[in-house]
C-alpha cells in the first residue's frame, strides 16, 4: 500500500460510511466544500473539519492532530491535539471521556477512495 496516496484532502462519503466504517473520497476542488473533510499532510499532521453553510449545525468543528501509519498492520492512528476545541458528537473522535486516540484498519486506499475500519 502506498501511504502517500493518503496525502491531501478527503471528504466523508455519508452514503457509504457507518459507525464502524469511514469511507472517504476525493472531490473536485471546484465543488462546494460542505460536510466533513480530512486533510492528511506528509509531515504526519492532519485536520478534521466539518464545514457548514450556516452556524446552526451542532456538529461544526475544526481540529488538528497527528497521524501515524504502521505498514505491517495497515493501522492508521489519529491523535487529536490536546489544545483543540471540545469534541462534537458526530466527529471521528469518541466522546470527551474517552482517549483522544482513534485507530483504523485501512481496507482500501487509492487515489480516489479510502476505506477505514474503526478499531476498538
mmCIF file of the C-alpha atoms, coordinates in Angstrom:
data_MODEL
# 
_entry.id   MODEL 
# 
loop_
_atom_site.group_PDB 
_atom_site.id 
_atom_site.type_symbol 
_atom_site.label_atom_id 
_atom_site.label_alt_id 
_atom_site.label_comp_id 
_atom_site.label_asym_id 
_atom_site.label_entity_id 
_atom_site.label_seq_id 
_atom_site.pdbx_PDB_ins_code 
_atom_site.Cartn_x 
_atom_site.Cartn_y 
_atom_site.Cartn_z 
_atom_site.occupancy 
_atom_site.B_iso_or_equiv 
_atom_site.pdbx_formal_charge 
_atom_site.auth_seq_id 
_atom_site.auth_comp_id 
_atom_site.auth_asym_id 
_atom_site.auth_atom_id 
_atom_site.pdbx_PDB_model_num 
ATOM 1   C CA . UNK A 1 1   ? 0.000   0.000  0.000  1.00 0.00 ? 1   UNK A CA 1 
ATOM 2   C CA . UNK A 1 2   ? 1.316   3.416  -0.969 1.00 0.00 ? 2   UNK A CA 1 
ATOM 3   C CA . UNK A 1 3   ? 0.505   5.606  2.034  1.00 0.00 ? 3   UNK A CA 1 
ATOM 4   C CA . UNK A 1 4   ? 1.413   8.753  0.081  1.00 0.00 ? 4   UNK A CA 1 
ATOM 5   C CA . UNK A 1 5   ? -1.995  8.345  -1.604 1.00 0.00 ? 5   UNK A CA 1 
ATOM 6   C CA . UNK A 1 6   ? -3.489  9.410  1.737  1.00 0.00 ? 6   UNK A CA 1 
ATOM 7   C CA . UNK A 1 7   ? -1.925  12.879 1.492  1.00 0.00 ? 7   UNK A CA 1 
ATOM 8   C CA . UNK A 1 8   ? -4.314  15.707 0.683  1.00 0.00 ? 8   UNK A CA 1 
ATOM 9   C CA . UNK A 1 9   ? -7.977  16.484 1.268  1.00 0.00 ? 9   UNK A CA 1 
ATOM 10  C CA . UNK A 1 10  ? -10.682 13.835 1.606  1.00 0.00 ? 10  UNK A CA 1 
ATOM 11  C CA . UNK A 1 11  ? -14.428 14.102 2.135  1.00 0.00 ? 11  UNK A CA 1 
ATOM 12  C CA . UNK A 1 12  ? -16.599 11.727 4.129  1.00 0.00 ? 12  UNK A CA 1 
ATOM 13  C CA . UNK A 1 13  ? -18.967 9.747  1.928  1.00 0.00 ? 13  UNK A CA 1 
ATOM 14  C CA . UNK A 1 14  ? -22.004 9.759  4.206  1.00 0.00 ? 14  UNK A CA 1 
ATOM 15  C CA . UNK A 1 15  ? -23.938 7.385  1.937  1.00 0.00 ? 15  UNK A CA 1 
ATOM 16  C CA . UNK A 1 16  ? -21.289 4.653  2.369  1.00 0.00 ? 16  UNK A CA 1 
ATOM 17  C CA . UNK A 1 17  ? -19.933 5.347  5.879  1.00 0.00 ? 17  UNK A CA 1 
ATOM 18  C CA . UNK A 1 18  ? -21.254 3.763  9.052  1.00 0.00 ? 18  UNK A CA 1 
ATOM 19  C CA . UNK A 1 19  ? -20.375 3.873  12.742 1.00 0.00 ? 19  UNK A CA 1 
ATOM 20  C CA . UNK A 1 20  ? -17.555 1.348  12.211 1.00 0.00 ? 20  UNK A CA 1 
ATOM 21  C CA . UNK A 1 21  ? -16.515 2.140  8.641  1.00 0.00 ? 21  UNK A CA 1 
ATOM 22  C CA . UNK A 1 22  ? -15.339 5.524  7.406  1.00 0.00 ? 22  UNK A CA 1 
ATOM 23  C CA . UNK A 1 23  ? -15.398 5.896  3.610  1.00 0.00 ? 23  UNK A CA 1 
ATOM 24  C CA . UNK A 1 24  ? -13.508 8.892  2.240  1.00 0.00 ? 24  UNK A CA 1 
ATOM 25  C CA . UNK A 1 25  ? -13.486 10.178 -1.337 1.00 0.00 ? 25  UNK A CA 1 
ATOM 26  C CA . UNK A 1 26  ? -11.782 12.944 -3.253 1.00 0.00 ? 26  UNK A CA 1 
ATOM 27  C CA . UNK A 1 27  ? -13.874 15.748 -4.702 1.00 0.00 ? 27  UNK A CA 1 
ATOM 28  C CA . UNK A 1 28  ? -13.322 18.238 -7.431 1.00 0.00 ? 28  UNK A CA 1 
ATOM 29  C CA . UNK A 1 29  ? -11.839 21.363 -5.781 1.00 0.00 ? 29  UNK A CA 1 
ATOM 30  C CA . UNK A 1 30  ? -14.461 23.448 -7.600 1.00 0.00 ? 30  UNK A CA 1 
ATOM 31  C CA . UNK A 1 31  ? -17.320 21.765 -5.715 1.00 0.00 ? 31  UNK A CA 1 
ATOM 32  C CA . UNK A 1 32  ? -18.735 23.300 -2.548 1.00 0.00 ? 32  UNK A CA 1 
ATOM 33  C CA . UNK A 1 33  ? -16.835 22.011 0.467  1.00 0.00 ? 33  UNK A CA 1 
ATOM 34  C CA . UNK A 1 34  ? -19.694 21.396 2.890  1.00 0.00 ? 34  UNK A CA 1 
ATOM 35  C CA . UNK A 1 35  ? -19.643 18.393 5.217  1.00 0.00 ? 35  UNK A CA 1 
ATOM 36  C CA . UNK A 1 36  ? -16.849 16.538 6.955  1.00 0.00 ? 36  UNK A CA 1 
ATOM 37  C CA . UNK A 1 37  ? -13.399 16.622 5.440  1.00 0.00 ? 37  UNK A CA 1 
ATOM 38  C CA . UNK A 1 38  ? -9.969  15.382 6.433  1.00 0.00 ? 38  UNK A CA 1 
ATOM 39  C CA . UNK A 1 39  ? -6.631  16.812 5.391  1.00 0.00 ? 39  UNK A CA 1 
ATOM 40  C CA . UNK A 1 40  ? -3.619  14.494 5.756  1.00 0.00 ? 40  UNK A CA 1 
ATOM 41  C CA . UNK A 1 41  ? -0.218  16.160 5.416  1.00 0.00 ? 41  UNK A CA 1 
ATOM 42  C CA . UNK A 1 42  ? 3.046   14.391 4.562  1.00 0.00 ? 42  UNK A CA 1 
ATOM 43  C CA . UNK A 1 43  ? 4.609   15.620 7.837  1.00 0.00 ? 43  UNK A CA 1 
ATOM 44  C CA . UNK A 1 44  ? 2.206   13.452 9.890  1.00 0.00 ? 44  UNK A CA 1 
ATOM 45  C CA . UNK A 1 45  ? -0.285  16.184 10.786 1.00 0.00 ? 45  UNK A CA 1 
ATOM 46  C CA . UNK A 1 46  ? -3.982  16.189 9.923  1.00 0.00 ? 46  UNK A CA 1 
ATOM 47  C CA . UNK A 1 47  ? -7.095  18.297 10.243 1.00 0.00 ? 47  UNK A CA 1 
ATOM 48  C CA . UNK A 1 48  ? -10.648 17.046 10.831 1.00 0.00 ? 48  UNK A CA 1 
ATOM 49  C CA . UNK A 1 49  ? -13.025 19.733 9.580  1.00 0.00 ? 49  UNK A CA 1 
ATOM 50  C CA . UNK A 1 50  ? -16.797 19.876 9.445  1.00 0.00 ? 50  UNK A CA 1 
ATOM 51  C CA . UNK A 1 51  ? -17.869 22.826 7.328  1.00 0.00 ? 51  UNK A CA 1 
ATOM 52  C CA . UNK A 1 52  ? -21.470 24.008 7.222  1.00 0.00 ? 52  UNK A CA 1 
ATOM 53  C CA . UNK A 1 53  ? -23.403 26.602 5.309  1.00 0.00 ? 53  UNK A CA 1 
ATOM 54  C CA . UNK A 1 54  ? -24.876 28.071 8.489  1.00 0.00 ? 54  UNK A CA 1 
ATOM 55  C CA . UNK A 1 55  ? -23.684 28.185 12.084 1.00 0.00 ? 55  UNK A CA 1 
ATOM 56  C CA . UNK A 1 56  ? -26.695 26.329 13.479 1.00 0.00 ? 56  UNK A CA 1 
ATOM 57  C CA . UNK A 1 57  ? -25.340 22.813 12.816 1.00 0.00 ? 57  UNK A CA 1 
ATOM 58  C CA . UNK A 1 58  ? -24.244 21.300 16.169 1.00 0.00 ? 58  UNK A CA 1 
ATOM 59  C CA . UNK A 1 59  ? -21.533 19.157 14.518 1.00 0.00 ? 59  UNK A CA 1 
ATOM 60  C CA . UNK A 1 60  ? -19.451 22.109 13.294 1.00 0.00 ? 60  UNK A CA 1 
ATOM 61  C CA . UNK A 1 61  ? -15.768 21.669 14.252 1.00 0.00 ? 61  UNK A CA 1 
ATOM 62  C CA . UNK A 1 62  ? -12.156 22.082 13.117 1.00 0.00 ? 62  UNK A CA 1 
ATOM 63  C CA . UNK A 1 63  ? -9.488  20.010 14.886 1.00 0.00 ? 63  UNK A CA 1 
ATOM 64  C CA . UNK A 1 64  ? -5.806  19.360 14.381 1.00 0.00 ? 64  UNK A CA 1 
ATOM 65  C CA . UNK A 1 65  ? -3.699  16.383 15.315 1.00 0.00 ? 65  UNK A CA 1 
ATOM 66  C CA . UNK A 1 66  ? -1.096  13.863 14.215 1.00 0.00 ? 66  UNK A CA 1 
ATOM 67  C CA . UNK A 1 67  ? -1.394  10.644 12.261 1.00 0.00 ? 67  UNK A CA 1 
ATOM 68  C CA . UNK A 1 68  ? 0.859   7.588  12.016 1.00 0.00 ? 68  UNK A CA 1 
ATOM 69  C CA . UNK A 1 69  ? 0.728   4.529  9.802  1.00 0.00 ? 69  UNK A CA 1 
ATOM 70  C CA . UNK A 1 70  ? 2.076   1.043  10.502 1.00 0.00 ? 70  UNK A CA 1 
ATOM 71  C CA . UNK A 1 71  ? 2.699   -0.607 7.134  1.00 0.00 ? 71  UNK A CA 1 
ATOM 72  C CA . UNK A 1 72  ? 2.971   -4.111 8.625  1.00 0.00 ? 72  UNK A CA 1 
ATOM 73  C CA . UNK A 1 73  ? -0.531  -3.999 10.147 1.00 0.00 ? 73  UNK A CA 1 
ATOM 74  C CA . UNK A 1 74  ? -2.107  -1.366 7.826  1.00 0.00 ? 74  UNK A CA 1 
ATOM 75  C CA . UNK A 1 75  ? -3.054  0.512  11.006 1.00 0.00 ? 75  UNK A CA 1 
ATOM 76  C CA . UNK A 1 76  ? -3.760  4.253  10.802 1.00 0.00 ? 76  UNK A CA 1 
ATOM 77  C CA . UNK A 1 77  ? -3.717  6.074  14.158 1.00 0.00 ? 77  UNK A CA 1 
ATOM 78  C CA . UNK A 1 78  ? -5.149  9.571  14.627 1.00 0.00 ? 78  UNK A CA 1 
ATOM 79  C CA . UNK A 1 79  ? -4.174  11.550 17.716 1.00 0.00 ? 79  UNK A CA 1 
ATOM 80  C CA . UNK A 1 80  ? -6.120  14.748 18.390 1.00 0.00 ? 80  UNK A CA 1 
ATOM 81  C CA . UNK A 1 81  ? -4.041  17.629 19.689 1.00 0.00 ? 81  UNK A CA 1 
ATOM 82  C CA . UNK A 1 82  ? -4.958  18.442 23.307 1.00 0.00 ? 82  UNK A CA 1 
ATOM 83  C CA . UNK A 1 83  ? -5.345  22.164 22.579 1.00 0.00 ? 83  UNK A CA 1 
ATOM 84  C CA . UNK A 1 84  ? -8.130  21.801 20.006 1.00 0.00 ? 84  UNK A CA 1 
ATOM 85  C CA . UNK A 1 85  ? -11.775 22.724 20.725 1.00 0.00 ? 85  UNK A CA 1 
ATOM 86  C CA . UNK A 1 86  ? -14.146 20.379 22.575 1.00 0.00 ? 86  UNK A CA 1 
ATOM 87  C CA . UNK A 1 87  ? -15.256 17.216 20.791 1.00 0.00 ? 87  UNK A CA 1 
ATOM 88  C CA . UNK A 1 88  ? -18.508 17.361 18.865 1.00 0.00 ? 88  UNK A CA 1 
ATOM 89  C CA . UNK A 1 89  ? -20.778 14.303 18.884 1.00 0.00 ? 89  UNK A CA 1 
ATOM 90  C CA . UNK A 1 90  ? -20.607 13.023 15.287 1.00 0.00 ? 90  UNK A CA 1 
ATOM 91  C CA . UNK A 1 91  ? -16.931 13.569 14.591 1.00 0.00 ? 91  UNK A CA 1 
ATOM 92  C CA . UNK A 1 92  ? -14.294 10.857 14.183 1.00 0.00 ? 92  UNK A CA 1 
ATOM 93  C CA . UNK A 1 93  ? -13.207 11.010 17.797 1.00 0.00 ? 93  UNK A CA 1 
ATOM 94  C CA . UNK A 1 94  ? -15.124 9.291  20.626 1.00 0.00 ? 94  UNK A CA 1 
ATOM 95  C CA . UNK A 1 95  ? -16.769 11.233 23.496 1.00 0.00 ? 95  UNK A CA 1 
ATOM 96  C CA . UNK A 1 96  ? -14.553 13.506 25.565 1.00 0.00 ? 96  UNK A CA 1 
ATOM 97  C CA . UNK A 1 97  ? -14.249 10.960 28.405 1.00 0.00 ? 97  UNK A CA 1 
ATOM 98  C CA . UNK A 1 98  ? -12.583 8.502  26.008 1.00 0.00 ? 98  UNK A CA 1 
ATOM 99  C CA . UNK A 1 99  ? -8.941  8.591  24.895 1.00 0.00 ? 99  UNK A CA 1 
ATOM 100 C CA . UNK A 1 100 ? -8.150  11.054 22.132 1.00 0.00 ? 100 UNK A CA 1 
ATOM 101 C CA . UNK A 1 101 ? -6.508  8.345  20.017 1.00 0.00 ? 101 UNK A CA 1 
ATOM 102 C CA . UNK A 1 102 ? -8.562  6.682  17.286 1.00 0.00 ? 102 UNK A CA 1 
ATOM 103 C CA . UNK A 1 103 ? -7.302  3.725  15.253 1.00 0.00 ? 103 UNK A CA 1 
ATOM 104 C CA . UNK A 1 104 ? -8.409  2.478  11.846 1.00 0.00 ? 104 UNK A CA 1 
ATOM 105 C CA . UNK A 1 105 ? -7.512  -0.551 9.763  1.00 0.00 ? 105 UNK A CA 1 
ATOM 106 C CA . UNK A 1 106 ? -7.041  0.609  6.170  1.00 0.00 ? 106 UNK A CA 1 
ATOM 107 C CA . UNK A 1 107 ? -9.029  -1.809 3.978  1.00 0.00 ? 107 UNK A CA 1 
ATOM 108 C CA . UNK A 1 108 ? -8.721  0.116  0.718  1.00 0.00 ? 108 UNK A CA 1 
ATOM 109 C CA . UNK A 1 109 ? -6.643  3.093  -0.354 1.00 0.00 ? 109 UNK A CA 1 
ATOM 110 C CA . UNK A 1 110 ? -6.313  4.524  -3.845 1.00 0.00 ? 110 UNK A CA 1 
ATOM 111 C CA . UNK A 1 111 ? -6.085  7.986  -5.311 1.00 0.00 ? 111 UNK A CA 1 
ATOM 112 C CA . UNK A 1 112 ? -9.883  8.339  -5.184 1.00 0.00 ? 112 UNK A CA 1 
ATOM 113 C CA . UNK A 1 113 ? -11.157 6.289  -2.206 1.00 0.00 ? 113 UNK A CA 1 
ATOM 114 C CA . UNK A 1 114 ? -10.089 5.355  1.302  1.00 0.00 ? 114 UNK A CA 1 
ATOM 115 C CA . UNK A 1 115 ? -11.993 2.761  3.318  1.00 0.00 ? 115 UNK A CA 1 
ATOM 116 C CA . UNK A 1 116 ? -11.129 2.778  7.032  1.00 0.00 ? 116 UNK A CA 1 
ATOM 117 C CA . UNK A 1 117 ? -12.496 0.310  9.600  1.00 0.00 ? 117 UNK A CA 1 
ATOM 118 C CA . UNK A 1 118 ? -12.665 1.706  13.128 1.00 0.00 ? 118 UNK A CA 1 
ATOM 119 C CA . UNK A 1 119 ? -10.943 -0.482 15.734 1.00 0.00 ? 119 UNK A CA 1 
ATOM 120 C CA . UNK A 1 120 ? -11.909 -0.751 19.391 1.00 0.00 ? 120 UNK A CA 1 
# 
